[in-house]
Amino acid sequence: AVIGQMWPVTLRFKGGRGNVTATAALFALSPIALLAAFGLFLVYAAPKVWGVLTKRRLGPAKGNVPVAVLLAFASFVPIALILDDEAAAIAAVGALGLILLRRATAPWPPDPSTGLPPKKSLAATLIFDRPSLRPTHPVSGRIERAGGL
């Protein structure tokens, strides 16, 4: 299901990120571990979500949702192992690998701050799910310059 959502044949292999589909699959395997990992996601992503809802900026990278997604999937593995659920831990490693693979193969335009194609900024694409390490505005998503927009 996760692979089909990320690379659907009917859409010429241009699908979504697979985060919610993988989350649902892990919830089916180990709901307690997923709730604990989701708690970590909320702690990390709450400033970003609140900033979008209130249209206020609450700090630099603290509320970065793509990083929170990686943190939640990575934290699911040890939580599942503590709960003696090896199958769920293995599934989480697979889901994390698929999410990183999807981020690496996503069609991105060149990085607006440097003009480099995404493969040149692969680390930023894998971690932040965008080809630039420069901070973006929490509401508009535009790259910020020194002194604001």
PDB file of C-alpha atoms in Angstrom:
ATOM      1  CA  ALA A   1       0.000   0.000   0.000  1.00  0.00           C
ATOM      2  CA  VAL A   2       2.810   2.412   0.871  1.00  0.00           C
ATOM      3  CA  ILE A   3       4.687   1.748  -2.363  1.00  0.00           C
ATOM      4  CA  GLY A   4       1.482   2.081  -4.374  1.00  0.00           C
ATOM      5  CA  GLN A   5       0.775   5.440  -2.767  1.00  0.00           C
ATOM      6  CA  MET A   6       4.298   6.727  -3.399  1.00  0.00           C
ATOM      7  CA  TRP A   7       4.701   5.460  -6.975  1.00  0.00           C
ATOM      8  CA  PRO A   8       1.243   4.769  -8.478  1.00  0.00           C
ATOM      9  CA  VAL A   9       1.327   3.242 -11.946  1.00  0.00           C
ATOM     10  CA  THR A  10      -1.818   5.102 -13.034  1.00  0.00           C
ATOM     11  CA  LEU A  11      -0.203   8.473 -12.257  1.00  0.00           C
ATOM     12  CA  ARG A  12       3.058   7.619 -14.043  1.00  0.00           C
ATOM     13  CA  PHE A  13       4.834   6.947 -10.750  1.00  0.00           C
ATOM     14  CA  LYS A  14       4.243  10.488  -9.434  1.00  0.00           C
ATOM     15  CA  GLY A  15       2.536   9.896  -6.116  1.00  0.00           C
ATOM     16  CA  GLY A  16       2.565  11.238  -2.603  1.00  0.00           C
ATOM     17  CA  ARG A  17       5.044  11.042   0.237  1.00  0.00           C
ATOM     18  CA  GLY A  18       3.516   7.989   1.895  1.00  0.00           C
ATOM     19  CA  ASN A  19       3.692   9.361   5.436  1.00  0.00           C
ATOM     20  CA  VAL A  20       0.047   8.792   6.347  1.00  0.00           C
ATOM     21  CA  THR A  21      -0.153   5.414   4.609  1.00  0.00           C
ATOM     22  CA  ALA A  22       2.941   4.180   6.448  1.00  0.00           C
ATOM     23  CA  THR A  23       1.586   5.578   9.718  1.00  0.00           C
ATOM     24  CA  ALA A  24      -1.668   3.664   9.257  1.00  0.00           C
ATOM     25  CA  ALA A  25       0.234   0.450   8.528  1.00  0.00           C
ATOM     26  CA  LEU A  26       2.354   0.874  11.664  1.00  0.00           C
ATOM     27  CA  PHE A  27      -0.763   1.676  13.697  1.00  0.00           C
ATOM     28  CA  ALA A  28      -2.241  -1.651  12.592  1.00  0.00           C
ATOM     29  CA  LEU A  29       0.916  -3.452  13.738  1.00  0.00           C
ATOM     30  CA  SER A  30       1.548  -1.699  17.051  1.00  0.00           C
ATOM     31  CA  PRO A  31      -0.869   1.053  18.125  1.00  0.00           C
ATOM     32  CA  ILE A  32       0.871   1.707  21.467  1.00  0.00           C
ATOM     33  CA  ALA A  33       4.270   2.224  19.842  1.00  0.00           C
ATOM     34  CA  LEU A  34       2.719   4.473  17.223  1.00  0.00           C
ATOM     35  CA  LEU A  35       0.996   6.629  19.827  1.00  0.00           C
ATOM     36  CA  ALA A  36       4.311   7.097  21.657  1.00  0.00           C
ATOM     37  CA  ALA A  37       6.100   7.994  18.409  1.00  0.00           C
ATOM     38  CA  PHE A  38       3.242  10.327  17.455  1.00  0.00           C
ATOM     39  CA  GLY A  39       3.694  12.071  20.806  1.00  0.00           C
ATOM     40  CA  LEU A  40       7.308  12.824  19.863  1.00  0.00           C
ATOM     41  CA  PHE A  41       6.115  14.066  16.484  1.00  0.00           C
ATOM     42  CA  LEU A  42       3.659  16.433  18.152  1.00  0.00           C
ATOM     43  CA  VAL A  43       6.279  17.798  20.551  1.00  0.00           C
ATOM     44  CA  TYR A  44       8.614  18.582  17.659  1.00  0.00           C
ATOM     45  CA  ALA A  45       5.993  19.761  15.144  1.00  0.00           C
ATOM     46  CA  ALA A  46       3.682  21.701  17.494  1.00  0.00           C
ATOM     47  CA  PRO A  47       5.452  25.083  17.050  1.00  0.00           C
ATOM     48  CA  LYS A  48       5.175  24.800  13.259  1.00  0.00           C
ATOM     49  CA  VAL A  49       1.510  23.811  13.343  1.00  0.00           C
ATOM     50  CA  TRP A  50       0.712  26.592  15.813  1.00  0.00           C
ATOM     51  CA  GLY A  51       2.650  29.093  13.669  1.00  0.00           C
ATOM     52  CA  VAL A  52       0.665  28.148  10.576  1.00  0.00           C
ATOM     53  CA  LEU A  53      -2.652  28.338  12.423  1.00  0.00           C
ATOM     54  CA  THR A  54      -1.915  31.693  14.050  1.00  0.00           C
ATOM     55  CA  LYS A  55       0.241  33.067  11.197  1.00  0.00           C
ATOM     56  CA  ARG A  56       3.091  33.792  13.603  1.00  0.00           C
ATOM     57  CA  ARG A  57       6.649  32.619  13.462  1.00  0.00           C
ATOM     58  CA  LEU A  58       7.734  30.725  16.567  1.00  0.00           C
ATOM     59  CA  GLY A  59      11.398  30.070  15.941  1.00  0.00           C
ATOM     60  CA  PRO A  60      13.743  28.726  13.292  1.00  0.00           C
ATOM     61  CA  ALA A  61      13.944  24.970  12.656  1.00  0.00           C
ATOM     62  CA  LYS A  62      12.208  23.839  15.854  1.00  0.00           C
ATOM     63  CA  GLY A  63       8.875  23.298  14.131  1.00  0.00           C
ATOM     64  CA  ASN A  64      10.099  21.582  10.987  1.00  0.00           C
ATOM     65  CA  VAL A  65       7.436  18.993  10.131  1.00  0.00           C
ATOM     66  CA  PRO A  66       9.488  16.868   7.670  1.00  0.00           C
ATOM     67  CA  VAL A  67      12.168  16.452  10.331  1.00  0.00           C
ATOM     68  CA  ALA A  68       9.462  15.567  12.851  1.00  0.00           C
ATOM     69  CA  VAL A  69       8.201  12.863  10.486  1.00  0.00           C
ATOM     70  CA  LEU A  70      11.672  11.291  10.319  1.00  0.00           C
ATOM     71  CA  LEU A  71      12.031  11.581  14.090  1.00  0.00           C
ATOM     72  CA  ALA A  72       8.703   9.830  14.664  1.00  0.00           C
ATOM     73  CA  PHE A  73       9.455   6.945  12.293  1.00  0.00           C
ATOM     74  CA  ALA A  74      12.980   6.542  13.671  1.00  0.00           C
ATOM     75  CA  SER A  75      11.748   6.598  17.273  1.00  0.00           C
ATOM     76  CA  PHE A  76       9.081   4.000  16.482  1.00  0.00           C
ATOM     77  CA  VAL A  77      11.793   1.340  16.048  1.00  0.00           C
ATOM     78  CA  PRO A  78      13.219   1.379  19.610  1.00  0.00           C
ATOM     79  CA  ILE A  79       9.748   1.870  21.094  1.00  0.00           C
ATOM     80  CA  ALA A  80       8.467  -1.221  19.252  1.00  0.00           C
ATOM     81  CA  LEU A  81      11.524  -3.190  20.365  1.00  0.00           C
ATOM     82  CA  ILE A  82      10.934  -2.183  23.992  1.00  0.00           C
ATOM     83  CA  LEU A  83       7.375  -3.493  23.592  1.00  0.00           C
ATOM     84  CA  ASP A  84       8.781  -6.773  22.144  1.00  0.00           C
ATOM     85  CA  ASP A  85       7.198  -6.197  18.750  1.00  0.00           C
ATOM     86  CA  GLU A  86       9.992  -7.099  16.328  1.00  0.00           C
ATOM     87  CA  ALA A  87       7.694  -7.272  13.294  1.00  0.00           C
ATOM     88  CA  ALA A  88       6.540  -3.689  13.833  1.00  0.00           C
ATOM     89  CA  ALA A  89      10.146  -2.524  14.289  1.00  0.00           C
ATOM     90  CA  ILE A  90      11.173  -4.170  11.011  1.00  0.00           C
ATOM     91  CA  ALA A  91       8.164  -2.619   9.264  1.00  0.00           C
ATOM     92  CA  ALA A  92       9.134   0.798  10.635  1.00  0.00           C
ATOM     93  CA  VAL A  93      12.669   0.449   9.276  1.00  0.00           C
ATOM     94  CA  GLY A  94      11.180  -0.441   5.887  1.00  0.00           C
ATOM     95  CA  ALA A  95       8.752   2.495   6.023  1.00  0.00           C
ATOM     96  CA  LEU A  96      11.555   4.895   6.974  1.00  0.00           C
ATOM     97  CA  GLY A  97      13.658   3.595   4.097  1.00  0.00           C
ATOM     98  CA  LEU A  98      10.783   4.043   1.649  1.00  0.00           C
ATOM     99  CA  ILE A  99      10.126   7.579   2.874  1.00  0.00           C
ATOM    100  CA  LEU A 100      13.788   8.509   2.415  1.00  0.00           C
ATOM    101  CA  LEU A 101      13.826   6.876  -1.017  1.00  0.00           C
ATOM    102  CA  ARG A 102      10.718   8.826  -2.024  1.00  0.00           C
ATOM    103  CA  ARG A 103      12.269  12.075  -0.841  1.00  0.00           C
ATOM    104  CA  ALA A 104      15.413  11.321  -2.839  1.00  0.00           C
ATOM    105  CA  THR A 105      13.454  10.569  -6.016  1.00  0.00           C
ATOM    106  CA  ALA A 106      10.860  13.354  -5.718  1.00  0.00           C
ATOM    107  CA  PRO A 107      10.782  15.800  -8.635  1.00  0.00           C
ATOM    108  CA  TRP A 108      12.106  19.077  -7.277  1.00  0.00           C
ATOM    109  CA  PRO A 109      12.914  22.261  -9.154  1.00  0.00           C
ATOM    110  CA  PRO A 110      16.409  23.700  -8.750  1.00  0.00           C
ATOM    111  CA  ASP A 111      17.253  25.196  -5.360  1.00  0.00           C
ATOM    112  CA  PRO A 112      16.203  28.856  -5.616  1.00  0.00           C
ATOM    113  CA  SER A 113      18.945  30.059  -3.291  1.00  0.00           C
ATOM    114  CA  THR A 114      21.822  28.412  -5.161  1.00  0.00           C
ATOM    115  CA  GLY A 115      20.404  27.285  -8.505  1.00  0.00           C
ATOM    116  CA  LEU A 116      21.694  23.775  -7.841  1.00  0.00           C
ATOM    117  CA  PRO A 117      19.571  20.771  -8.773  1.00  0.00           C
ATOM    118  CA  PRO A 118      18.203  18.759  -5.831  1.00  0.00           C
ATOM    119  CA  LYS A 119      20.739  15.962  -6.228  1.00  0.00           C
ATOM    120  CA  LYS A 120      23.434  18.488  -5.312  1.00  0.00           C
ATOM    121  CA  SER A 121      21.618  19.205  -2.083  1.00  0.00           C
ATOM    122  CA  LEU A 122      20.621  15.598  -1.403  1.00  0.00           C
ATOM    123  CA  ALA A 123      21.163  15.839   2.353  1.00  0.00           C
ATOM    124  CA  ALA A 124      18.717  18.726   2.642  1.00  0.00           C
ATOM    125  CA  THR A 125      16.227  16.895   0.434  1.00  0.00           C
ATOM    126  CA  LEU A 126      16.396  13.766   2.594  1.00  0.00           C
ATOM    127  CA  ILE A 127      16.191  15.537   5.934  1.00  0.00           C
ATOM    128  CA  PHE A 128      14.040  18.603   5.232  1.00  0.00           C
ATOM    129  CA  ASP A 129      12.104  17.270   2.204  1.00  0.00           C
ATOM    130  CA  ARG A 130      13.188  20.304   0.184  1.00  0.00           C
ATOM    131  CA  PRO A 131      16.421  21.038  -1.684  1.00  0.00           C
ATOM    132  CA  SER A 132      17.412  24.093   0.360  1.00  0.00           C
ATOM    133  CA  LEU A 133      18.866  24.380   3.839  1.00  0.00           C
ATOM    134  CA  ARG A 134      17.763  28.009   4.041  1.00  0.00           C
ATOM    135  CA  PRO A 135      14.808  28.690   6.337  1.00  0.00           C
ATOM    136  CA  THR A 136      11.415  29.253   4.814  1.00  0.00           C
ATOM    137  CA  HIS A 137       8.526  31.382   6.015  1.00  0.00           C
ATOM    138  CA  PRO A 138       6.120  29.249   8.112  1.00  0.00           C
ATOM    139  CA  VAL A 139       3.000  30.371   6.226  1.00  0.00           C
ATOM    140  CA  SER A 140       4.032  31.245   2.671  1.00  0.00           C
ATOM    141  CA  GLY A 141       6.857  28.710   2.346  1.00  0.00           C
ATOM    142  CA  ARG A 142       9.048  31.306   0.607  1.00  0.00           C
ATOM    143  CA  ILE A 143      12.763  31.380   1.352  1.00  0.00           C
ATOM    144  CA  GLU A 144      13.593  34.115   3.832  1.00  0.00           C
ATOM    145  CA  ARG A 145      16.389  36.571   3.356  1.00  0.00           C
ATOM    146  CA  ALA A 146      18.292  38.427   6.017  1.00  0.00           C
ATOM    147  CA  GLY A 147      15.966  41.000   7.505  1.00  0.00           C
ATOM    148  CA  GLY A 148      12.739  39.161   6.687  1.00  0.00           C
ATOM    149  CA  LEU A 149      10.917  38.607   3.404  1.00  0.00           C
TER     150      LEU A 149
END
